[in-house]
GROMACS .gro file of C-alpha atoms in nm:
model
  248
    1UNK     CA    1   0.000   0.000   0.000
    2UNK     CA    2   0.165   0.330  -0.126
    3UNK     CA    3   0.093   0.702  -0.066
    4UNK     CA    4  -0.021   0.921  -0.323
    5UNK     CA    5   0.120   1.311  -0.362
    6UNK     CA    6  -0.147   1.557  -0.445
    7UNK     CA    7  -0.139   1.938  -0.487
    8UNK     CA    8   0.019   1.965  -0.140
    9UNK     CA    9  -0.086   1.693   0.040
   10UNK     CA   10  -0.065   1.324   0.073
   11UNK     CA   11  -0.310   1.026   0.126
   12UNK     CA   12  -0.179   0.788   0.328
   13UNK     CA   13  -0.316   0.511   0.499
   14UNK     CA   14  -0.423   0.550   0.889
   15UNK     CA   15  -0.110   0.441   1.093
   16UNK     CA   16  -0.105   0.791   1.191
   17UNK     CA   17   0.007   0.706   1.531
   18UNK     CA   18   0.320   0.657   1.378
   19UNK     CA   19   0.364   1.013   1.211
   20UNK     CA   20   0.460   1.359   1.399
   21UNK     CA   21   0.136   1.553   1.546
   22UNK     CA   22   0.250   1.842   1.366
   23UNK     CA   23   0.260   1.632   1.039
   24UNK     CA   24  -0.100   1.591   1.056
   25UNK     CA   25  -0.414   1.698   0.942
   26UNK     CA   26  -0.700   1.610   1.167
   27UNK     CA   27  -0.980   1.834   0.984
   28UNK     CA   28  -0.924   1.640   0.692
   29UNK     CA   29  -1.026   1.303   0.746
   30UNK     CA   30  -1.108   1.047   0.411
   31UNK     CA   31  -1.469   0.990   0.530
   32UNK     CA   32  -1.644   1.043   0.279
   33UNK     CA   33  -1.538   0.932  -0.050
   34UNK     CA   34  -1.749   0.881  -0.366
   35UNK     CA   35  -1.816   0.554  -0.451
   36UNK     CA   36  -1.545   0.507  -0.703
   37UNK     CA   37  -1.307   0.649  -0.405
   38UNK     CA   38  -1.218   1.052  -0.543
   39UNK     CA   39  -1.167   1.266  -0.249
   40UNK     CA   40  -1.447   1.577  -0.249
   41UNK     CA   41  -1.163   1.791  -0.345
   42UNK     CA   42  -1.162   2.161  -0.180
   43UNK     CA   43  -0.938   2.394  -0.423
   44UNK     CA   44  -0.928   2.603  -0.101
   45UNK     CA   45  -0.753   2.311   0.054
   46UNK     CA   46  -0.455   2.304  -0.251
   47UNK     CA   47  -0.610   1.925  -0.329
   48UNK     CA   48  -0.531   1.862  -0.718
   49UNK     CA   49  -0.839   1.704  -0.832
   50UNK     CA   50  -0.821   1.372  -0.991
   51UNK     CA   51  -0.661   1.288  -0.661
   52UNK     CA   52  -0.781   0.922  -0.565
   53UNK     CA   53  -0.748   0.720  -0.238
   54UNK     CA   54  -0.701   0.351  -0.253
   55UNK     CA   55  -1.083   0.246  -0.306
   56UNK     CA   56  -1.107  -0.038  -0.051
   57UNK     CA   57  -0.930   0.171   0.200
   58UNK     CA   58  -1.091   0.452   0.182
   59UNK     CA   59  -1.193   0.506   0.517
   60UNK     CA   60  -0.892   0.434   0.689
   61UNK     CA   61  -0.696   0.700   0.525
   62UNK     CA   62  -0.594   1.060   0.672
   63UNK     CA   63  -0.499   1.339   0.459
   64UNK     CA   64  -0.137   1.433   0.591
   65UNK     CA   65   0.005   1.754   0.546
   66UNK     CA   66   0.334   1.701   0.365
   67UNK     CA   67   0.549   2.007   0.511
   68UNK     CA   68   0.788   2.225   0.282
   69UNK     CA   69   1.094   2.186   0.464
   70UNK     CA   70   1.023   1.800   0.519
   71UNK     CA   71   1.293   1.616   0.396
   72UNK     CA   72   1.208   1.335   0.063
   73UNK     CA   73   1.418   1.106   0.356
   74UNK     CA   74   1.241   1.166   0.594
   75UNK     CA   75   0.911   1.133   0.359
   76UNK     CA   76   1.062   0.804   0.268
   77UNK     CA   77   1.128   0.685   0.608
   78UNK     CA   78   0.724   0.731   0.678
   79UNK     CA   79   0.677   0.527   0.383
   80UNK     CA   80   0.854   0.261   0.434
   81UNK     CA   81   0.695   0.233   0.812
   82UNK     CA   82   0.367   0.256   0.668
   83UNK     CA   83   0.456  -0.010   0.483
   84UNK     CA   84   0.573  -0.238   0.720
   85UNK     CA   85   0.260  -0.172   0.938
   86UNK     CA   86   0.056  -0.268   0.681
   87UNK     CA   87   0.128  -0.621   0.688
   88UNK     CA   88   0.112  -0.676   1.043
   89UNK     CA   89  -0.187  -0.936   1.056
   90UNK     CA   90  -0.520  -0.789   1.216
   91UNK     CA   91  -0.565  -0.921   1.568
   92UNK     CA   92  -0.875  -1.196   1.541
   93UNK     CA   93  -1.231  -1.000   1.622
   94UNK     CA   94  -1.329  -1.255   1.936
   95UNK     CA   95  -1.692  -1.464   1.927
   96UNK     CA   96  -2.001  -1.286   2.003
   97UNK     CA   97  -2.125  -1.375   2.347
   98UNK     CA   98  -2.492  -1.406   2.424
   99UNK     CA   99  -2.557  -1.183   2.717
  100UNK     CA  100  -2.888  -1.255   2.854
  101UNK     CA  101  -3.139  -0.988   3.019
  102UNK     CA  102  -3.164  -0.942   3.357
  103UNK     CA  103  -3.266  -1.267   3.393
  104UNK     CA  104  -3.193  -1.640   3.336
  105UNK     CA  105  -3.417  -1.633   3.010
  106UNK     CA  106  -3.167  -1.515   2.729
  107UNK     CA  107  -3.387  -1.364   2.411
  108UNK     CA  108  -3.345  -1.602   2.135
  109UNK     CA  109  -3.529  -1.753   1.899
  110UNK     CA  110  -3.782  -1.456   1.900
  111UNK     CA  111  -3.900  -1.330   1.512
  112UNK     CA  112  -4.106  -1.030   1.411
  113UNK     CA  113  -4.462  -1.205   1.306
  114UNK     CA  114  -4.626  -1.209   1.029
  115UNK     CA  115  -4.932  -0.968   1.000
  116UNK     CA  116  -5.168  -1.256   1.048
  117UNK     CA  117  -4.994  -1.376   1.340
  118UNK     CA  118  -4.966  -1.050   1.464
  119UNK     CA  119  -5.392  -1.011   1.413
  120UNK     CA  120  -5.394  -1.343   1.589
  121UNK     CA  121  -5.163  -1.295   1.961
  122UNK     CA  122  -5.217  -0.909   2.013
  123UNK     CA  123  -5.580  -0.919   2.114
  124UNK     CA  124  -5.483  -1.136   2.367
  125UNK     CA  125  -5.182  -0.934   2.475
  126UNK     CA  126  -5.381  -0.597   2.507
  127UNK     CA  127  -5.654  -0.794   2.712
  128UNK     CA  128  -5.347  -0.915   2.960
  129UNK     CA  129  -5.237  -0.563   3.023
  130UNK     CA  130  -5.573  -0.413   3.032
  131UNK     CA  131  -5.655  -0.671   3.304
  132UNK     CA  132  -5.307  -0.624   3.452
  133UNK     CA  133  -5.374  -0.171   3.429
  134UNK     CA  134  -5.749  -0.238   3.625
  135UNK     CA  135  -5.583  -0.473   3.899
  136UNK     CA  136  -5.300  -0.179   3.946
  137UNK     CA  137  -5.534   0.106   3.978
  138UNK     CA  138  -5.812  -0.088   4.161
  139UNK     CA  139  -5.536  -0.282   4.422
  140UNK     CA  140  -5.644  -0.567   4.370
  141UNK     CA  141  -5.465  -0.858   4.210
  142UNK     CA  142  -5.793  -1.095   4.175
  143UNK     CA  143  -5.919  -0.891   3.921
  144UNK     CA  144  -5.612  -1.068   3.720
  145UNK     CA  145  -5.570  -1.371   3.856
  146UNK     CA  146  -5.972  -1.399   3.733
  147UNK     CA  147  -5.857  -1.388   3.420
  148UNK     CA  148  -5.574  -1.588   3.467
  149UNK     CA  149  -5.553  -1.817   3.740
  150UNK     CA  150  -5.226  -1.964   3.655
  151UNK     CA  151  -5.055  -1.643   3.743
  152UNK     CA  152  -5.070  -1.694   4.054
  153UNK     CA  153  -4.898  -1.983   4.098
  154UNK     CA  154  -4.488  -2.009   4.042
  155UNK     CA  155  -4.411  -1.698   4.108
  156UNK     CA  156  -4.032  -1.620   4.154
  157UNK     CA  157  -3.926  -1.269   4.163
  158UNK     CA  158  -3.562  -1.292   4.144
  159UNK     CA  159  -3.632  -1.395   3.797
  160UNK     CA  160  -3.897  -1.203   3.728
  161UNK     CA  161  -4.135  -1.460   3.671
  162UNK     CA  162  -4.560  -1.392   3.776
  163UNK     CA  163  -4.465  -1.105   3.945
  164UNK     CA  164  -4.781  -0.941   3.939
  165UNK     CA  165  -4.880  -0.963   4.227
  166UNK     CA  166  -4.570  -0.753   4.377
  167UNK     CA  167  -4.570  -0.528   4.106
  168UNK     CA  168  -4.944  -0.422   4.163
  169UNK     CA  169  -4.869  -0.431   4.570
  170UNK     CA  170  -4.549  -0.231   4.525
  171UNK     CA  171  -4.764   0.039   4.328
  172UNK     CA  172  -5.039   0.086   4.599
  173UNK     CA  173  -4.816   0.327   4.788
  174UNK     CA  174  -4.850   0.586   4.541
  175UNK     CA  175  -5.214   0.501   4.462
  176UNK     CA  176  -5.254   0.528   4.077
  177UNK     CA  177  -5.585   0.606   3.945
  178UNK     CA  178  -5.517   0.576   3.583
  179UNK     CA  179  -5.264   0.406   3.355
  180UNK     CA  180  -5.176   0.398   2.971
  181UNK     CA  181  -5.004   0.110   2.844
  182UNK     CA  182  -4.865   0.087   2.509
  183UNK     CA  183  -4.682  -0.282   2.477
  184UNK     CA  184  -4.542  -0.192   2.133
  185UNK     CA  185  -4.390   0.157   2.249
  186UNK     CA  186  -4.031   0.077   2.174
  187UNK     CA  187  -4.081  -0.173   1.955
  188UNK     CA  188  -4.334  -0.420   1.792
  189UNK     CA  189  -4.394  -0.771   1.955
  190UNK     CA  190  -4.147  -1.046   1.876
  191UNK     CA  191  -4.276  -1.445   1.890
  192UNK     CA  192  -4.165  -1.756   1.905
  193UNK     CA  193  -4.478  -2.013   1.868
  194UNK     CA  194  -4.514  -2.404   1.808
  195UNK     CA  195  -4.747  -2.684   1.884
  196UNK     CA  196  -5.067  -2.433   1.976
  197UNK     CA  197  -4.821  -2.223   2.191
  198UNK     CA  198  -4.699  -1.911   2.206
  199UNK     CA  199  -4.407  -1.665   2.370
  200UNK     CA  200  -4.450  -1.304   2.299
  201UNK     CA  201  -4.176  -1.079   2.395
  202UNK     CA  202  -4.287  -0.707   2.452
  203UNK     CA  203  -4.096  -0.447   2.471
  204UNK     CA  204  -4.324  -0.104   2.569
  205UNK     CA  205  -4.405   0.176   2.802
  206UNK     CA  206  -4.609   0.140   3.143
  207UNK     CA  207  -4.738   0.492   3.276
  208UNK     CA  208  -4.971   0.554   3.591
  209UNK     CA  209  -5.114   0.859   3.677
  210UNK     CA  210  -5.148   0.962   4.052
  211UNK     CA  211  -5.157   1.297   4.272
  212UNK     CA  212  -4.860   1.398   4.420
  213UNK     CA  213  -4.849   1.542   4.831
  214UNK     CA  214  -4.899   1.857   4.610
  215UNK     CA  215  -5.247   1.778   4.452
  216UNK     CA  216  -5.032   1.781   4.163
  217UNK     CA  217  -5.099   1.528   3.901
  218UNK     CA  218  -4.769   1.295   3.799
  219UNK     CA  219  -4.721   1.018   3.632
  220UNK     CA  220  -4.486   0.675   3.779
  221UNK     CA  221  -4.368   0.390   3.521
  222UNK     CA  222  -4.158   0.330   3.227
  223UNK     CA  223  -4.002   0.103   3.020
  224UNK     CA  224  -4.038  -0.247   3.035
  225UNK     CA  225  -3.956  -0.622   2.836
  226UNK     CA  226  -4.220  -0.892   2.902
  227UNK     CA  227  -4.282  -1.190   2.767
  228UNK     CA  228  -4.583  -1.385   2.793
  229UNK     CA  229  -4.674  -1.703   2.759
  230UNK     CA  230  -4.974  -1.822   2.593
  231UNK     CA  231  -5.131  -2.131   2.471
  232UNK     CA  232  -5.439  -2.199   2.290
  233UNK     CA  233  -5.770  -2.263   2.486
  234UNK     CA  234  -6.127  -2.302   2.429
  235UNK     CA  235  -6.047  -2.100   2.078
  236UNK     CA  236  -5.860  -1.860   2.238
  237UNK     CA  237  -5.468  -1.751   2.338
  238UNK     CA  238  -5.485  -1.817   2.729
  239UNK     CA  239  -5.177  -1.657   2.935
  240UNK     CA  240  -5.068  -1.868   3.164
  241UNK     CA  241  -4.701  -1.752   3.220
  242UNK     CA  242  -4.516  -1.403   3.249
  243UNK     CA  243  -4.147  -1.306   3.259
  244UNK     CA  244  -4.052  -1.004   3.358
  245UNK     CA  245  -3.674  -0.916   3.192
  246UNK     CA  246  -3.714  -0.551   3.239
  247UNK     CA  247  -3.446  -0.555   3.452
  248UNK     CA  248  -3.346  -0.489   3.778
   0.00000   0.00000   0.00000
C-alpha cells in the first residue's frame, strides 16, 4: 500500500500514530469518499483534483500535510513504516457472546410475526395488560388472577417470573388512578410459537397517573420487556405464564 502526492498533500493510509502531530491533518479526514473512491476535493484546501485514495481503504486514510521543509528522507522513512505496518496481521475480532437480560431467560429464537400472526396474539396481549392496568389502579390482584388463574402460581421474583402480584402491591403506595399502556412503544412484539403455543416478547411503556403530596398530578412507570406465555384454549390464546426481563 503506497501514498499518493497531491497538490500539497498526501493520502496515506491511517497508521497515523506513527507520524509527527504536527505532520497531521485532523480536519481532513477520508470519510467520505465517492463511490469510485475521489476525495471531495476543496481547491481552497490546494487538493489537485483527480486525486484518488485507494478504493477499498478509503476510510482508513488521513490526509497528511506534507510540510515544505520535510525532507524526501524523511518522507521516505514514513513510507517505508507505513509499509511495514501494513502487513502486520489484524488481531482476530473474538466470538459474540450471548448476554442474557436481567434474567436467566436469554432472548433467542424470537422473530417479528407475520401480520396474520400479529392479528392473531395481540388481542390477547392488550386484554393481559388491560386486566393487569385495572388490577394496578383498583389494588387488587384478583381482578387478574380472574382472568388468569395460573398467574398466581410459580411466582419467583428474582427472575422475574408472575410477578404481578408484587408489582401491583409495590404500586399501591403511590395510589394510581389511571394508567396507559402501550406494549409496542419501543418496539413491535417479537414471537416464538409451536405446537398451539406461544411466547411473545414485549418491549413497551407502562405509565400511571397519581396525585402527588402537592395535589399535583404525575405520572410513575416506564419502560419495560415482558414476555408472555400463551397457549391456545377453548379457541382462544390463554396466558398462563409471564417473565418479567425488564431488569433490575
Amino acid at each position: 500500500m503506497s501514498g499518493k502526492l497531491c497538490g500539497s498533500k498526501l493520502v496515506l493510509p491511517k497508521w497515523h500514530c506513527l507520524l509527527p502531530a504536527r505532520w497531521i491533518d485532523w480536519t481532513s479526514r477520508v470519510d467520505h469518499l465517492s463511490p469510485t473512491g475521489a476525495y471531495p476535493f476543496h481547491p481552497q484546501q490546494g487538493v489537485a483534483q483527480g486525486c484518488y485514495a485507494n478504493p477499498s481503504r478509503r476510510a482508513d486514510a488521513l490526509i497528511i500535510k506534507v510540510s515544505s521543509t520535510m525532507k524526501a528522507k524523511q518522507l521516505l522513512t514514513i513510507l517505508v513504516a507505513v509499509l511495514l505496518a501494513s502487513c502486520m496481521p489484524a488481531a482476530a475480532n473474538p466470538a459474540p457472546t450471548e448476554i442474557p437480560i436481567a434474567t436467566s431467560t436469554t432472548i433467542v429464537g424470537f422473530t417479528e410475526p407475520d401480520p396474520g400472526t400479529w392479528a392473531m396474539l395481540m388481542p390477547a396481549v392488550r386484554e393481559y395488560f388491560y386486566y393487569r392496568k385495572k388490577a394496578v389502579i383498583t389494588g387488587n390482584v384478583e381482578i387478574l388472577w380472574a382472568h388468569y388463574p395460573e398467574l398466581k402460581n410459580g411466582a419467583d421474583l428474582s427472575n422475574g417470573i408472575n410477578k404481578e402480584e408484587f408489582f401491583i402491591n409495590n404500586m399501591q403506595g403511590l395510589k394510581p388512578f389511571d394508567g396507559n399502556i402501550d406494549p409496542e412503544s419501543y418496539e413491535k412484539i417479537k414471537v416464538k410459537a409451536s405446537n398451539g403455543e406461544a411466547e411473545v416478547l414485549t418491549h413497551g411503556m407502562e405509565l400511571y397517573l397519581y396525585a402527588d403530596g402537592a395535589g399535583k398530578f404525575d405520572e410513575t412507570g416506564g419502560e419495560f420487556k415482558i414476555i408472555i406465555f400463551m397457549k391456545r384454549q377453548n379457541k382462544q390464546w390463554a396466558v398462563y405464564k409471564t417473565d418479567d426481563i425488564s431488569g433490575p
